[in-house]
């Protein structure tokens, strides 16, 4: 997926600001867009409260705020809410939130009595804070888009991964959904790659415990690509890889957009010996965490989307290129 670089934007209309969650991504995005990052004070008081202040006028401007959810999602969110409100109260024309990793996305429904729908609450809080538009990458489920009453561009990273795999020239790869919930996402990727599809049946006896029971599809002797949205503790991947190898898979790649890598993830991925674990830089990740880790950049995609938003062109068309 290659995008044409365009001219520097008029600072009178578009301002890009970044929260403190992912400085490297902010720098790459500004570079792609050929703009300077807007000046903003972001700090924390000794009591733990956050403070933000725009150091330049945003009156009448299209303000783009980049923030992502890292291993401290609550801190990232509060800072983002404050940035949105400060922009709104300072007469920004529109506040566009770029939130590649949308936190709480897996809590998108009531699965057991007396639970909240946390993803819906986060969407409401963003609106309440002043967001007019959000751009998110690989939402865990489609229904989250409906939690917003403002426009939400839900991007996917499929083309980024497809470009990478096309260069590997694998023979007869099979894309594997790690669970039934991820089957639609994996199917789209399989179609993009021109590969076969297999689906695993996952069970969670408790939070953060994953067990794969069944694999539906022909994977014996094949190169498998487990395609997921998030790697959190890597329990799903580990269990998935074991299930595939027990059923005769030749080798296994792991692919996911968001590298949360919490708990035992690094230990598990180091010991699992996937042929490669491929993620994006939607969350800051050290490329040397374990052997076989590949991190693909999302800044070119985000920049292209922002260019389309500013010029009033279709964002869907980006995926048709
Ligand atoms: C679950 O529905 C998600 O799509 C991922 O499969 C899950 O969040 C991965 O979590 P973990 O790495 O902790 O198994």
Coordinates of C-alpha atoms and ligand atoms in Angstrom, one line a residue:
X1 CA 0.0 0.0 0.0
X2 CA 1.9 3.0 -1.2
X3 CA 0.7 6.6 -0.8
X4 CA 1.7 9.7 -2.8
X5 CA 3.4 12.3 -0.6
X6 CA 1.6 15.6 -0.9
X7 CA 2.4 19.2 -0.2
X8 CA 2.9 20.6 3.3
X9 CA -0.5 21.5 4.8
X10 CA -1.6 25.0 5.5
X11 CA -1.0 25.5 9.2
X12 CA -3.9 28.0 9.2
X13 CA -6.3 25.1 8.8
X14 CA -4.8 21.9 10.1
X15 CA -3.0 21.4 13.4
X16 CA -1.6 18.0 14.6
X17 CA -1.0 17.6 18.3
X18 CA 0.1 14.4 20.1
X19 CA -0.5 13.2 23.6
X20 CA 2.3 11.6 25.5
X21 CA 1.5 7.9 24.7
X22 CA 3.5 7.4 21.6
X23 CA 6.1 10.0 20.7
X24 CA 7.7 7.9 17.9
X25 CA 4.4 7.5 16.1
X26 CA 3.6 11.2 16.5
X27 CA 7.0 12.0 14.9
X28 CA 6.5 9.6 12.0
X29 CA 3.0 10.9 11.4
X30 CA 4.1 14.6 11.4
X31 CA 6.9 13.6 9.0
X32 CA 4.5 11.8 6.6
X33 CA 2.2 14.8 6.6
X34 CA 5.2 17.2 6.3
X35 CA 3.9 19.3 9.3
X36 CA 5.4 20.2 12.6
X37 CA 3.7 18.9 15.7
X38 CA 1.7 21.6 17.5
X39 CA 3.1 22.8 20.8
X40 CA 1.3 21.7 23.9
X41 CA 2.1 21.3 27.6
X42 CA 1.4 17.9 29.0
X43 CA 2.3 17.3 32.6
X44 CA 1.2 15.5 35.8
X45 CA 0.9 17.0 39.2
X46 CA 2.5 15.2 42.2
X47 CA -1.0 14.1 43.3
X48 CA -1.4 12.2 40.0
X49 CA -3.8 14.7 38.2
X50 CA -3.0 15.5 34.6
X51 CA -2.7 19.1 33.2
X52 CA -2.7 20.1 29.5
X53 CA -2.4 23.5 27.8
X54 CA -2.2 24.3 24.1
X55 CA 0.7 26.7 23.5
X56 CA -0.6 28.0 20.2
X57 CA -4.0 29.2 19.1
X58 CA -6.4 26.6 17.7
X59 CA -9.3 29.0 17.1
X60 CA -11.1 28.1 13.9
X61 CA -8.6 25.2 13.2
X62 CA -9.1 21.6 12.2
X63 CA -7.3 20.0 15.2
X64 CA -6.0 16.4 15.0
X65 CA -5.1 14.8 18.3
X66 CA -3.0 11.6 18.2
X67 CA -3.2 9.4 21.3
X68 CA -3.1 5.6 21.6
X69 CA -3.8 3.2 24.4
X70 CA -0.6 1.7 25.8
X71 CA 0.0 -0.4 28.9
X72 CA -1.4 2.6 30.9
X73 CA -4.8 3.0 29.1
X74 CA -6.4 5.0 31.9
X75 CA -3.7 7.6 31.9
X76 CA -3.7 7.8 28.1
X77 CA -7.5 8.3 28.1
X78 CA -7.6 11.0 30.8
X79 CA -4.9 13.0 29.0
X80 CA -6.8 12.6 25.7
X81 CA -10.1 13.8 27.3
X82 CA -8.4 16.9 28.6
X83 CA -6.8 17.6 25.3
X84 CA -10.1 17.3 23.5
X85 CA -11.8 19.6 26.0
X86 CA -9.1 22.2 25.9
X87 CA -9.3 22.3 22.1
X88 CA -13.0 22.6 22.2
X89 CA -13.0 25.4 24.8
X90 CA -10.4 27.2 22.7
X91 CA -12.7 27.4 19.7
X92 CA -11.2 24.7 17.5
X93 CA -13.4 24.3 14.5
X94 CA -13.3 20.5 14.7
X95 CA -11.6 18.0 17.0
X96 CA -10.4 14.9 15.2
X97 CA -9.2 12.2 17.5
X98 CA -6.7 9.6 16.1
X99 CA -6.8 6.7 18.5
X100 CA -5.1 3.8 16.8
X101 CA -5.6 1.4 19.7
X102 CA -9.0 1.9 21.2
X103 CA -8.9 0.8 24.8
X104 CA -11.6 -1.4 26.5
X105 CA -12.6 -2.6 23.0
X106 CA -13.0 -6.2 24.2
X107 CA -15.6 -5.1 26.8
X108 CA -18.1 -4.4 24.0
X109 CA -21.2 -6.2 25.5
X110 CA -22.6 -7.6 28.7
X111 CA -21.3 -11.2 28.7
X112 CA -22.3 -11.9 32.3
X113 CA -24.9 -10.2 34.5
X114 CA -24.0 -6.9 36.2
X115 CA -21.1 -6.0 33.9
X116 CA -20.7 -2.6 32.2
X117 CA -20.3 -2.1 28.4
X118 CA -17.0 -0.4 28.9
X119 CA -16.2 0.3 25.2
X120 CA -19.5 2.2 24.9
X121 CA -18.7 4.3 27.9
X122 CA -15.3 5.3 26.5
X123 CA -17.0 6.3 23.2
X124 CA -19.5 8.5 25.1
X125 CA -16.7 10.0 27.2
X126 CA -14.8 11.0 24.1
X127 CA -17.8 12.7 22.7
X128 CA -18.5 14.4 26.0
X129 CA -14.9 15.6 26.1
X130 CA -15.4 17.4 22.7
X131 CA -14.3 14.9 20.0
X132 CA -16.2 15.6 16.7
X133 CA -14.7 12.7 14.8
X134 CA -12.6 9.6 15.7
X135 CA -10.2 7.6 13.6
X136 CA -9.5 4.2 15.0
X137 CA -7.6 1.2 13.8
X138 CA -8.8 -2.4 13.9
X139 CA -11.7 -2.1 16.3
X140 CA -12.2 -5.4 18.1
X141 CA -15.8 -5.6 16.9
X142 CA -17.9 -3.8 14.3
X143 CA -20.6 -2.8 16.8
X144 CA -18.2 -0.4 18.6
X145 CA -18.6 2.0 15.7
X146 CA -22.2 2.2 16.6
X147 CA -21.4 3.3 20.2
X148 CA -20.4 6.7 18.7
X149 CA -22.9 9.2 17.6
X150 CA -20.1 11.2 15.9
X151 CA -18.5 9.9 12.7
X152 CA -16.0 7.1 13.4
X153 CA -13.5 6.0 10.7
X154 CA -12.7 2.4 11.6
X155 CA -9.6 1.5 9.6
X156 CA -8.1 -1.9 9.3
X157 CA -4.5 -2.8 8.9
X158 CA -5.1 -5.7 6.5
X159 CA -3.4 -4.1 3.5
X160 CA -0.3 -3.3 5.6
X161 CA 0.0 -7.0 6.5
X162 CA -1.0 -8.2 3.0
X163 CA 1.8 -6.1 1.4
X164 CA 4.3 -7.7 3.8
X165 CA 3.1 -11.3 3.1
X166 CA 3.0 -10.8 -0.6
X167 CA 6.7 -10.2 -0.6
X168 CA 7.3 -13.4 1.3
X169 CA 5.8 -15.4 -1.5
X170 CA 4.6 -18.2 0.7
X171 CA 3.3 -21.4 -0.9
X172 CA -0.4 -22.1 -0.2
X173 CA -0.7 -20.2 3.1
X174 CA -3.8 -20.7 5.3
X175 CA -5.1 -17.8 7.3
X176 CA -6.4 -19.0 10.7
X177 CA -9.0 -17.2 12.8
X178 CA -8.1 -17.7 16.5
X179 CA -11.7 -17.8 17.5
X180 CA -15.2 -17.6 16.0
X181 CA -15.4 -13.9 16.8
X182 CA -12.4 -13.2 14.7
X183 CA -13.6 -15.3 11.7
X184 CA -14.9 -12.3 9.7
X185 CA -11.6 -10.4 10.1
X186 CA -9.5 -13.5 9.1
X187 CA -11.8 -14.2 6.1
X188 CA -11.2 -10.7 4.8
X189 CA -7.5 -11.1 5.1
X190 CA -7.6 -14.6 3.5
X191 CA -9.5 -13.1 0.5
X192 CA -6.9 -10.2 0.3
X193 CA -4.1 -12.7 0.3
X194 CA -5.8 -15.2 -1.9
X195 CA -5.3 -17.8 0.8
X196 CA -7.5 -20.6 2.4
X197 CA -9.2 -20.0 5.7
X198 CA -9.3 -22.1 8.9
X199 CA -11.1 -21.3 12.1
X200 CA -10.2 -22.4 15.6
X201 CA -12.6 -22.8 18.5
X202 CA -11.4 -21.0 21.6
X203 CA -12.7 -21.3 25.1
X204 CA -11.9 -19.0 28.0
X205 CA -12.6 -20.7 31.4
X206 CA -11.7 -17.4 33.0
X207 CA -10.3 -14.0 32.1
X208 CA -6.9 -14.2 30.3
X209 CA -7.0 -18.0 30.0
X210 CA -7.3 -19.3 26.5
X211 CA -7.7 -22.9 25.3
X212 CA -8.1 -24.0 21.7
X213 CA -10.4 -27.0 21.3
X214 CA -11.0 -27.4 17.6
X215 CA -9.6 -26.4 14.3
X216 CA -11.9 -26.4 11.3
X217 CA -10.1 -26.4 8.0
X218 CA -7.3 -28.1 6.1
X219 CA -4.0 -27.1 7.8
X220 CA -1.9 -30.3 7.6
X221 CA 1.4 -29.6 5.9
X222 CA 0.5 -25.9 5.4
X223 CA 2.0 -22.6 6.5
X224 CA -0.5 -21.1 8.9
X225 CA -1.0 -17.4 9.6
X226 CA -3.0 -16.8 12.8
X227 CA -4.6 -13.5 12.2
X228 CA -5.9 -11.6 15.3
X229 CA -6.6 -8.0 16.4
X230 CA -4.8 -8.0 19.7
X231 CA -1.9 -9.9 21.3
X232 CA -2.4 -9.3 25.0
X233 CA -1.0 -12.1 27.2
X234 CA -0.4 -14.3 24.1
X235 CA -2.3 -17.1 25.6
X236 CA -4.5 -17.3 22.5
X237 CA -1.5 -17.5 20.2
X238 CA 0.4 -20.1 22.3
X239 CA -2.6 -22.3 22.6
X240 CA -3.4 -21.7 18.9
X241 CA 0.1 -22.6 17.7
X242 CA 0.1 -25.8 19.7
X243 CA -3.3 -26.9 18.3
X244 CA -2.1 -26.2 14.8
X245 CA 1.2 -28.0 15.2
X246 CA -0.5 -31.0 16.8
X247 CA -2.7 -31.2 13.7
X248 CA 0.3 -31.3 11.3
X249 CA 0.8 -27.6 10.4
X250 CA 4.2 -27.0 8.7
X251 CA 4.9 -23.7 10.4
X252 CA 3.0 -20.9 12.1
X253 CA 3.1 -17.1 11.7
X254 CA 1.3 -14.8 14.2
X255 CA -0.2 -11.5 13.0
X256 CA -2.1 -8.9 15.1
X257 CA -2.6 -5.2 14.8
X258 CA -2.2 -4.2 18.5
X259 CA 0.8 -5.5 20.5
X260 CA -0.4 -5.0 24.0
X261 CA 2.1 -7.6 25.3
X262 CA 1.0 -7.8 28.9
X263 CA 1.6 -10.4 31.6
X264 CA 3.6 -13.4 30.3
X265 CA 3.3 -12.4 26.6
X266 CA 7.0 -11.8 26.0
X267 CA 8.1 -15.0 27.8
X268 CA 5.5 -17.0 25.9
X269 CA 6.3 -15.5 22.5
X270 CA 10.0 -16.0 23.1
X271 CA 9.5 -19.7 23.8
X272 CA 6.8 -20.4 21.2
X273 CA 9.2 -20.0 18.2
X274 CA 6.7 -18.7 15.7
X275 CA 8.2 -18.3 12.3
X276 CA 7.5 -14.6 12.8
X277 CA 5.2 -12.5 15.0
X278 CA 4.1 -9.5 13.0
X279 CA 2.4 -6.5 14.6
X280 CA 2.0 -2.8 13.8
X281 CA 3.4 0.1 15.8
X282 CA -0.1 1.2 17.0
X283 CA 1.4 0.7 20.5
X284 CA 5.0 1.6 21.3
X285 CA 7.0 -1.7 21.2
X286 CA 10.6 -2.4 21.5
X287 CA 11.6 -4.3 18.2
X288 CA 14.1 -6.3 20.1
X289 CA 11.6 -7.8 22.7
X290 CA 12.1 -11.3 21.3
X291 CA 13.6 -12.9 18.2
X292 CA 11.2 -13.0 15.2
X293 CA 9.3 -9.9 16.0
X294 CA 8.4 -7.6 13.1
X295 CA 6.8 -4.2 13.6
X296 CA 5.1 -2.6 10.6
X297 CA 4.5 1.2 10.5
X298 CA 1.0 2.6 10.5
X299 CA 1.9 6.3 10.0
X300 CA 1.7 6.2 6.1
X301 CA -1.9 4.9 6.4
X302 CA -2.9 7.4 9.1
X303 CA -1.4 10.2 7.0
X304 CA -3.3 9.2 3.9
X305 CA -6.5 9.0 5.9
X306 CA -5.9 12.5 7.3
X307 CA -5.2 13.8 3.8
X308 CA -8.5 12.4 2.6
X309 CA -10.4 13.8 5.6
X310 CA -8.9 17.3 5.1
X311 CA -9.6 17.3 1.4
X312 CA -13.1 15.8 1.7
X313 CA -12.3 12.6 -0.2
X314 CA -13.5 9.1 0.5
X315 CA -11.5 7.2 3.1
X316 CA -13.0 3.9 1.8
X317 CA -11.2 4.6 -1.5
X318 CA -7.8 4.3 0.2
X319 CA -8.4 0.5 0.5
X320 CA -9.2 0.3 -3.2
X321 CA -5.8 1.5 -4.3
Ligands
LIG1 C1 -10.1 -11.8 21.8 O1 -11.3 -11.9 21.5 C2 -9.1 -11.0 21.0 O2 -9.5 -11.0 19.6 C3 -7.8 -11.6 21.2 O3 -7.8 -12.9 20.7 C4 -7.4 -11.6 22.6 O4 -7.6 -10.4 23.2 C5 -5.9 -12.0 22.8 O5 -5.6 -12.0 24.2 P1 -4.5 -12.9 24.7 O6 -3.3 -12.6 24.0 O7 -4.4 -12.5 26.2 O8 -4.9 -14.4 24.6

